[in-house]
Short mmCIF file of C-alpha atoms and ligand atoms in Angstrom, two decimals:
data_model
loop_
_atom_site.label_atom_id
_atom_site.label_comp_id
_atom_site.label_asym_id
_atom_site.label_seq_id
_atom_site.Cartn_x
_atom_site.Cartn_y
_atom_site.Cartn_z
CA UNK A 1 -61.86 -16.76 -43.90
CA UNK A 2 -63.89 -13.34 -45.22
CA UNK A 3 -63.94 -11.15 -41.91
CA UNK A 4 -67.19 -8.69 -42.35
CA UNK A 5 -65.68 -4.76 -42.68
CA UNK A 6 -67.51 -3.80 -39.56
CA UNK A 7 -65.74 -6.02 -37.18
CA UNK A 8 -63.21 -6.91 -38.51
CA UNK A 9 -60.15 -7.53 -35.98
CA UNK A 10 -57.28 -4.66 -35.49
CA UNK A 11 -53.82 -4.84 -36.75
CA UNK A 12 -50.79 -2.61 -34.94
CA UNK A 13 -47.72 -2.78 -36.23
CA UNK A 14 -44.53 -1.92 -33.67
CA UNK A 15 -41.68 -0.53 -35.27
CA UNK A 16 -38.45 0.10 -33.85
CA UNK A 17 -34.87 -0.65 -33.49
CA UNK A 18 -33.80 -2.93 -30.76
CA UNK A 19 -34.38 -1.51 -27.11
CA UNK A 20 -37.06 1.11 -28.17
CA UNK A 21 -39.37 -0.37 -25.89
CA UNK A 22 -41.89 -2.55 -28.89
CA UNK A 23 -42.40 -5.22 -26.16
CA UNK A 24 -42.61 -3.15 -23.03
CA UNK A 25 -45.45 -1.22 -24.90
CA UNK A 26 -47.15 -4.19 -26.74
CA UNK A 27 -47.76 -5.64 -23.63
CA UNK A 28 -49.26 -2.77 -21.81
CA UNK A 29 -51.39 -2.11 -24.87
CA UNK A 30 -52.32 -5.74 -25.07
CA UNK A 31 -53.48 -4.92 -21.05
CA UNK A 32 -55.61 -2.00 -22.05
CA UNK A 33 -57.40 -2.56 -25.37
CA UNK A 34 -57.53 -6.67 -24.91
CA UNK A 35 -55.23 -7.29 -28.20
CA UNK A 36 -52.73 -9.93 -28.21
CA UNK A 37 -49.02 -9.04 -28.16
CA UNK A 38 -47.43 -11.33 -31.00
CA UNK A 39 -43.69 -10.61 -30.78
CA UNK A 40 -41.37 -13.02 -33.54
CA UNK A 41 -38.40 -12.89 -30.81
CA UNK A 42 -40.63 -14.29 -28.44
CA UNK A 43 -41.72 -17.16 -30.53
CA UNK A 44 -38.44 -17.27 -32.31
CA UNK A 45 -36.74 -17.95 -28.53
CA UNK A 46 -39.95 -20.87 -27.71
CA UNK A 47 -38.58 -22.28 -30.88
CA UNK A 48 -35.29 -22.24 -30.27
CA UNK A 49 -35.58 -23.53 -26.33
CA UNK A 50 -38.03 -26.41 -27.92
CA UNK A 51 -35.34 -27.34 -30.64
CA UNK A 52 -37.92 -27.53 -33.63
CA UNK A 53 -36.22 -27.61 -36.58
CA UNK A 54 -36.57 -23.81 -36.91
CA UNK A 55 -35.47 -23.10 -33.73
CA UNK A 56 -32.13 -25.23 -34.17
CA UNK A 57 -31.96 -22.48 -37.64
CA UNK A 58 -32.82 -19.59 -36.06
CA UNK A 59 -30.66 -20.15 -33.17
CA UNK A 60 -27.13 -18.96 -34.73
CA UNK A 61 -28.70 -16.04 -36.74
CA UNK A 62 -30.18 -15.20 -33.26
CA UNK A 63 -26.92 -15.25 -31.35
CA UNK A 64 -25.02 -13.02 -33.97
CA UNK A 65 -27.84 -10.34 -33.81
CA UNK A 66 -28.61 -10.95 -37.71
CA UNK A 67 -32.43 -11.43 -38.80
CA UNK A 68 -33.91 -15.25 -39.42
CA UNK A 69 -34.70 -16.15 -42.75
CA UNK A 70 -38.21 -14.53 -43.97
CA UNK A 71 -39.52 -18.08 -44.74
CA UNK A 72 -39.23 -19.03 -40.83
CA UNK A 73 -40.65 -16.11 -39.60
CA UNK A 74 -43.39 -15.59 -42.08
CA UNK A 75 -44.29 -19.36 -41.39
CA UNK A 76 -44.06 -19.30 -37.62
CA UNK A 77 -46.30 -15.62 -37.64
CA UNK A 78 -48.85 -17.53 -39.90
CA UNK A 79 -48.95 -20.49 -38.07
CA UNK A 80 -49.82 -18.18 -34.97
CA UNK A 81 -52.08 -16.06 -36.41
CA UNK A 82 -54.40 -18.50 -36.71
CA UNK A 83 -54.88 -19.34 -33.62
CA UNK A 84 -58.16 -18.56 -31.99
CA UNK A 85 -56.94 -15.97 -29.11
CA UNK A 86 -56.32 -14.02 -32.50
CA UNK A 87 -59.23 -13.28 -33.96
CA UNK A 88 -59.77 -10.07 -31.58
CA UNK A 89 -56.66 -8.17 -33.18
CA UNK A 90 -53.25 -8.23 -32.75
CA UNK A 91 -50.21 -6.21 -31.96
CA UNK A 92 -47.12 -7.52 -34.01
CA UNK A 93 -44.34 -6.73 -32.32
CA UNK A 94 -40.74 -7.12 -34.35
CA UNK A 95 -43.04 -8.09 -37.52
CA UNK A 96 -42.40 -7.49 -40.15
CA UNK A 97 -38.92 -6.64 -40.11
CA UNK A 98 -38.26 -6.96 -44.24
CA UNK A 99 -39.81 -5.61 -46.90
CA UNK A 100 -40.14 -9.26 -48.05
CA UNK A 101 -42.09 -10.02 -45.14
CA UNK A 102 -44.17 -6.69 -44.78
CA UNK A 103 -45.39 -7.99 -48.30
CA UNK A 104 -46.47 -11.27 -47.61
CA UNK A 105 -48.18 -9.70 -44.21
CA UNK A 106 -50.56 -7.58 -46.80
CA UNK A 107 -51.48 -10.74 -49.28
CA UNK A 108 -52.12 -12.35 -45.66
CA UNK A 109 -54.51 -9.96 -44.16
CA UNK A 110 -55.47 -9.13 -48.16
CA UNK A 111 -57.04 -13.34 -47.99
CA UNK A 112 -58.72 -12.68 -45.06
CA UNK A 113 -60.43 -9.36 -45.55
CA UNK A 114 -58.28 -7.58 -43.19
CA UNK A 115 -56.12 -4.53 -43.05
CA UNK A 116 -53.62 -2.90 -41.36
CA UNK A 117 -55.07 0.15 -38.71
CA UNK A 118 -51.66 1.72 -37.62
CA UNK A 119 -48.01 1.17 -37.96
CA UNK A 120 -46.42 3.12 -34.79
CA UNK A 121 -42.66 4.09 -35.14
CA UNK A 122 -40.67 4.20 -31.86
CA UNK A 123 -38.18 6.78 -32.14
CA UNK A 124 -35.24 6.33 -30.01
CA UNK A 125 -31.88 7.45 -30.52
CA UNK A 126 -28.98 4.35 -31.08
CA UNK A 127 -27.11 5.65 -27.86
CA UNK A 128 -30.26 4.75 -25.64
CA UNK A 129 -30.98 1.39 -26.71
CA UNK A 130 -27.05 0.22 -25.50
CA UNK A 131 -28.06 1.12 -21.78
CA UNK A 132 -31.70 0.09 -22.25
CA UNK A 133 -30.86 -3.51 -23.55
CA UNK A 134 -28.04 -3.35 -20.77
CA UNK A 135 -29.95 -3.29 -18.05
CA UNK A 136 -32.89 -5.17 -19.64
CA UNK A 137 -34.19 -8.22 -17.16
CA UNK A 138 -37.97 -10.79 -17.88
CA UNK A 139 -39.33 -12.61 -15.66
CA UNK A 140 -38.53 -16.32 -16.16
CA UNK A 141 -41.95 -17.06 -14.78
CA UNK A 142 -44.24 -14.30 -16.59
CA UNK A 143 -42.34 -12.84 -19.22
CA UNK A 144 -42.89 -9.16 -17.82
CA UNK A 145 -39.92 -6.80 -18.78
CA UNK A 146 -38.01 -4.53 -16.34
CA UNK A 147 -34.77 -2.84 -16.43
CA UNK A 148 -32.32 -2.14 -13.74
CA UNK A 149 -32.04 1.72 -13.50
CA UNK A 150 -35.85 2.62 -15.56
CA UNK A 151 -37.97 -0.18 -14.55
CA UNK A 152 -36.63 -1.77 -11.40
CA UNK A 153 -38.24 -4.84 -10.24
CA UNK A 154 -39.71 -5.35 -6.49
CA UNK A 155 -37.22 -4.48 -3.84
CA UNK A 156 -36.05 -8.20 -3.17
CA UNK A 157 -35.39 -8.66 -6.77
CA UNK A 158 -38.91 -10.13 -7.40
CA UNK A 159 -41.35 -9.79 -10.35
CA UNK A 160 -44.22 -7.53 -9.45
CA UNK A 161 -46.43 -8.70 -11.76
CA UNK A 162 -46.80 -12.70 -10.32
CA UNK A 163 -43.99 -12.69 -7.67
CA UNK A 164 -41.64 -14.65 -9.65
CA UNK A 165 -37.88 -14.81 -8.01
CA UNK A 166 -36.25 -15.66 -11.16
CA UNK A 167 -35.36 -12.55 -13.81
CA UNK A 168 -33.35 -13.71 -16.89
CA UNK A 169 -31.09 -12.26 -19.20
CA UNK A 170 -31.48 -12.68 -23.12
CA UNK A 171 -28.33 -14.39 -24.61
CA UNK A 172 -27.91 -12.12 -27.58
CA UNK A 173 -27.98 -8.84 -25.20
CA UNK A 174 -24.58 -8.49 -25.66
CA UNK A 175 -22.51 -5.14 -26.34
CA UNK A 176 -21.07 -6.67 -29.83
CA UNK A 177 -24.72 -8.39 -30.31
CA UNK A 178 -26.57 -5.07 -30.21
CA UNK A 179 -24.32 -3.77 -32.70
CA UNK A 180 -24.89 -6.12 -34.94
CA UNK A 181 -28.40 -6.01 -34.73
CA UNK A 182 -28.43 -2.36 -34.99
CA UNK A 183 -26.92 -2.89 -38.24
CA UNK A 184 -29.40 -5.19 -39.36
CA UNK A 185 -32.49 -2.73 -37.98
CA UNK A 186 -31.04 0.02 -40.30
CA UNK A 187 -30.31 -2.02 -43.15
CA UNK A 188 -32.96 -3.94 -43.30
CA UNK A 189 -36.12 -2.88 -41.21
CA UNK A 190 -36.08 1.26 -41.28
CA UNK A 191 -37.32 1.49 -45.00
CA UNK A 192 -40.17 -0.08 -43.77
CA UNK A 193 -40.75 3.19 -42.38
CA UNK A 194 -41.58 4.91 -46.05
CA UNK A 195 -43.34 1.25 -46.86
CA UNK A 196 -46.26 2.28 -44.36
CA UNK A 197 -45.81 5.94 -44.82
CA UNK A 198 -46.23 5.06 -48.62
CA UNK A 199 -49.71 3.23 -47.32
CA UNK A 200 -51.05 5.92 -45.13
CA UNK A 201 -50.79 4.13 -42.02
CA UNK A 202 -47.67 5.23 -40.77
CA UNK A 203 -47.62 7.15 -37.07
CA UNK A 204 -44.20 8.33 -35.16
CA UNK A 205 -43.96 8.53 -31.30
CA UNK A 206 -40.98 9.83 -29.28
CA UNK A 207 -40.06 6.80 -27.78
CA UNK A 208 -36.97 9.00 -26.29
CA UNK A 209 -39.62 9.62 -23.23
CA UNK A 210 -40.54 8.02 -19.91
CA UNK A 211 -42.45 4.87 -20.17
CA UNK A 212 -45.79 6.10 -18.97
CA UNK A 213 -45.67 8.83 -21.05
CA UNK A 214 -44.58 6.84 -24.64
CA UNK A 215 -47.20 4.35 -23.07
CA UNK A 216 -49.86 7.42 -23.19
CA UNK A 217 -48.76 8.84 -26.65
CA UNK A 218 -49.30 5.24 -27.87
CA UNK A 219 -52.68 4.59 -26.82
CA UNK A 220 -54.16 7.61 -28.32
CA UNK A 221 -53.02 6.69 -31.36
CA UNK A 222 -54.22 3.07 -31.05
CA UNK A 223 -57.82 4.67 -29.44
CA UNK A 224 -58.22 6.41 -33.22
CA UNK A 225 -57.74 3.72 -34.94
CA UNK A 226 -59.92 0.85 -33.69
CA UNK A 227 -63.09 2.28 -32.46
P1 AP5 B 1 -36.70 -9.30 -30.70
O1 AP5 B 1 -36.96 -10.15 -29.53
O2 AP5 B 1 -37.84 -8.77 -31.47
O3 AP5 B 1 -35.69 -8.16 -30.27
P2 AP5 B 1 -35.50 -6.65 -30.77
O4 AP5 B 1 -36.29 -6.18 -31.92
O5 AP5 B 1 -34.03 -6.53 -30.91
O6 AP5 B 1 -36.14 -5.84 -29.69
P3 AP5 B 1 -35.93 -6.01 -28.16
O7 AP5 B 1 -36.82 -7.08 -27.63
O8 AP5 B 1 -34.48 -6.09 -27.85
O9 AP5 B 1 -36.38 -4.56 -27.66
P4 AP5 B 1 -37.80 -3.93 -27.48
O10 AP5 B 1 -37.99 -2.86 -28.51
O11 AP5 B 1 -38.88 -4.94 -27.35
O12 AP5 B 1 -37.54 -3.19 -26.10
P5 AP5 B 1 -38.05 -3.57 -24.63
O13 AP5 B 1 -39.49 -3.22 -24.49
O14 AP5 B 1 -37.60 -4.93 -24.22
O15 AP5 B 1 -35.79 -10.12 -31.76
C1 AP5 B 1 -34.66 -10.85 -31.33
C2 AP5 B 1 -34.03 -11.53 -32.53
O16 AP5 B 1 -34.98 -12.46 -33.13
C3 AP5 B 1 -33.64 -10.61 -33.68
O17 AP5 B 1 -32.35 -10.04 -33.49
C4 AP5 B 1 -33.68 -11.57 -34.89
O18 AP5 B 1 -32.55 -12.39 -34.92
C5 AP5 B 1 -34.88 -12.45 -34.56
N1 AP5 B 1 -36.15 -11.93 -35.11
C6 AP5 B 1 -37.24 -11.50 -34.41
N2 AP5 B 1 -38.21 -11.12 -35.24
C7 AP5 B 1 -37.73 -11.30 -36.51
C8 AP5 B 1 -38.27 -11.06 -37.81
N3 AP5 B 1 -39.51 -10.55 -37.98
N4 AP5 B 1 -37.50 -11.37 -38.87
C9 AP5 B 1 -36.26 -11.89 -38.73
N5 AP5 B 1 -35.69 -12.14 -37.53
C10 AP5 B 1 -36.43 -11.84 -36.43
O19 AP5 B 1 -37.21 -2.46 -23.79
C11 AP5 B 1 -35.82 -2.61 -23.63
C12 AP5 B 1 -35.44 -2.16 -22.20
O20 AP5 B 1 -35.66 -0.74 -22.08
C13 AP5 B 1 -36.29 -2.82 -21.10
O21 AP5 B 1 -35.46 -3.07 -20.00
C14 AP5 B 1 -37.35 -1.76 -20.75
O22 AP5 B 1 -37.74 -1.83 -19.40
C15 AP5 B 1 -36.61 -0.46 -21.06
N6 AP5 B 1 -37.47 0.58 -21.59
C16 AP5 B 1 -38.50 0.43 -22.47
N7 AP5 B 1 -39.05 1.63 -22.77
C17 AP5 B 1 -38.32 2.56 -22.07
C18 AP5 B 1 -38.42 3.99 -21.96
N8 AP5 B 1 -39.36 4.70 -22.63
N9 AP5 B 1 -37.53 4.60 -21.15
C19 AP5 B 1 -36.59 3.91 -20.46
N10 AP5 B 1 -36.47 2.54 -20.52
C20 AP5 B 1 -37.32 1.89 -21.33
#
């Protein structure tokens, strides 16, 4: 598909260790400029829960907090992309998280006349994300995020986005987990940092603030780049 210059569909790019808020702040973006959120973990998890053959893969990589193979995520982020809901512009949330994979996302959008507009860098510092990813609860029915202490659900322990009375924890929230997948954010998904510096694309917010506030810094940056 050959997407004319003029209208063609935006492309955000969340970066940012585990905790630093990517999904709270994909999905309030997705609210206010009518993008669609696509987060790997997210479709990584439906996978997993359906037991596709990449799911039943992905699921022990998952649990020790290391990263899934590029070929499974670069597949399951193509397969999505393609759907129609996302031919208004996207906000990839946890993708790319290689350099392998921040590659084959430029040949992607190269074949389809497409570019990147912005990758935004959450800054947080490692000791937050522990208690953020501590106290992190979704909503079973809705998927909204909260957290216990910074983004308490309704008083009676309901979702106050649809009501929902169930709020799950994620399996690999774990103390050792997060460690792990610290690890593998440094290691393996921070020199993507200098990739989209390299590119000119590259923006940094302090990530360190309150949510409203990140959420503000964010959508200034996101106004300047699609209109
Ligand atoms: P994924 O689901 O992407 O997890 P993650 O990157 O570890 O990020 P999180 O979802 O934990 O955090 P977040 O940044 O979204 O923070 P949130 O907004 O929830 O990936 C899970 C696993 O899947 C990976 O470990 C890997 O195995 C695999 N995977 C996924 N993508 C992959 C890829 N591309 N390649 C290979 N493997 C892949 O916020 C956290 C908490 O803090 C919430 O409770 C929230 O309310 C709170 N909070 C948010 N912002 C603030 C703030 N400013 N102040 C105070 N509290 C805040």
């Amino acid at each position: 598909m050959s997407v004319d210059v003029m209208t063609r569909p935006a492309v955000l790019i969340l970066l940012g260790p585990p905790g630093a808020g990517k999904g709270t702040q994909a999905r309030m973006l997705q609210d206010k400029f009518g993008l669609v959120q696509l987060s790997t973990g997210d479709l990584l998890r439906a996978a997993v829960a359906a037991g596709t053959p990449a799911g039943k893969q992905a699921k022990a990589v998952m649990d020790a907090g290391g990263l899934v193979s590029d070929d499974i995520v670069i597949a399951i982020l193509n397969d999505r992309l393609a759907e129609e809901d996302c031919q208004n512009g996207v906000i990839l949330d946890g993708f790319p998280r290689t350099t392998v994979q921040a590659k084959a996302l430029d040949d992607l959008l190269a074949s389809t006349g497409q570019r990147i507009n912005a990758a935004i860098s959450l800054k947080v510092d490692d000791g937050a994300m522990v208690e953020r990813i501590s106290g992190r609860s979704t909503c079973a029915n809705c998927g909204e995020g909260y957290h216990d202490t910074f983004k308490p659900p309704l008083a009676d322990g309901s979702c106050a986005n649809c009501g929902g009375t169930e709020l799950t924890r994620r399996a690999d929230d774990r103390a050792e987990t997060v460690a792990s997948r610290l690890e593998a954010y440094h290691a393996q998904t921070a020199p993507l940092i200098a990739y989209y510096a390299d590119a000119g694309v590259l923006t940094s917010v302090d990530a360190m603030a309150a949510i409203e506030q990140v959420a503000n810094d964010m959508s200034k940056v996101v106004q300047s780049v699609i209109s």
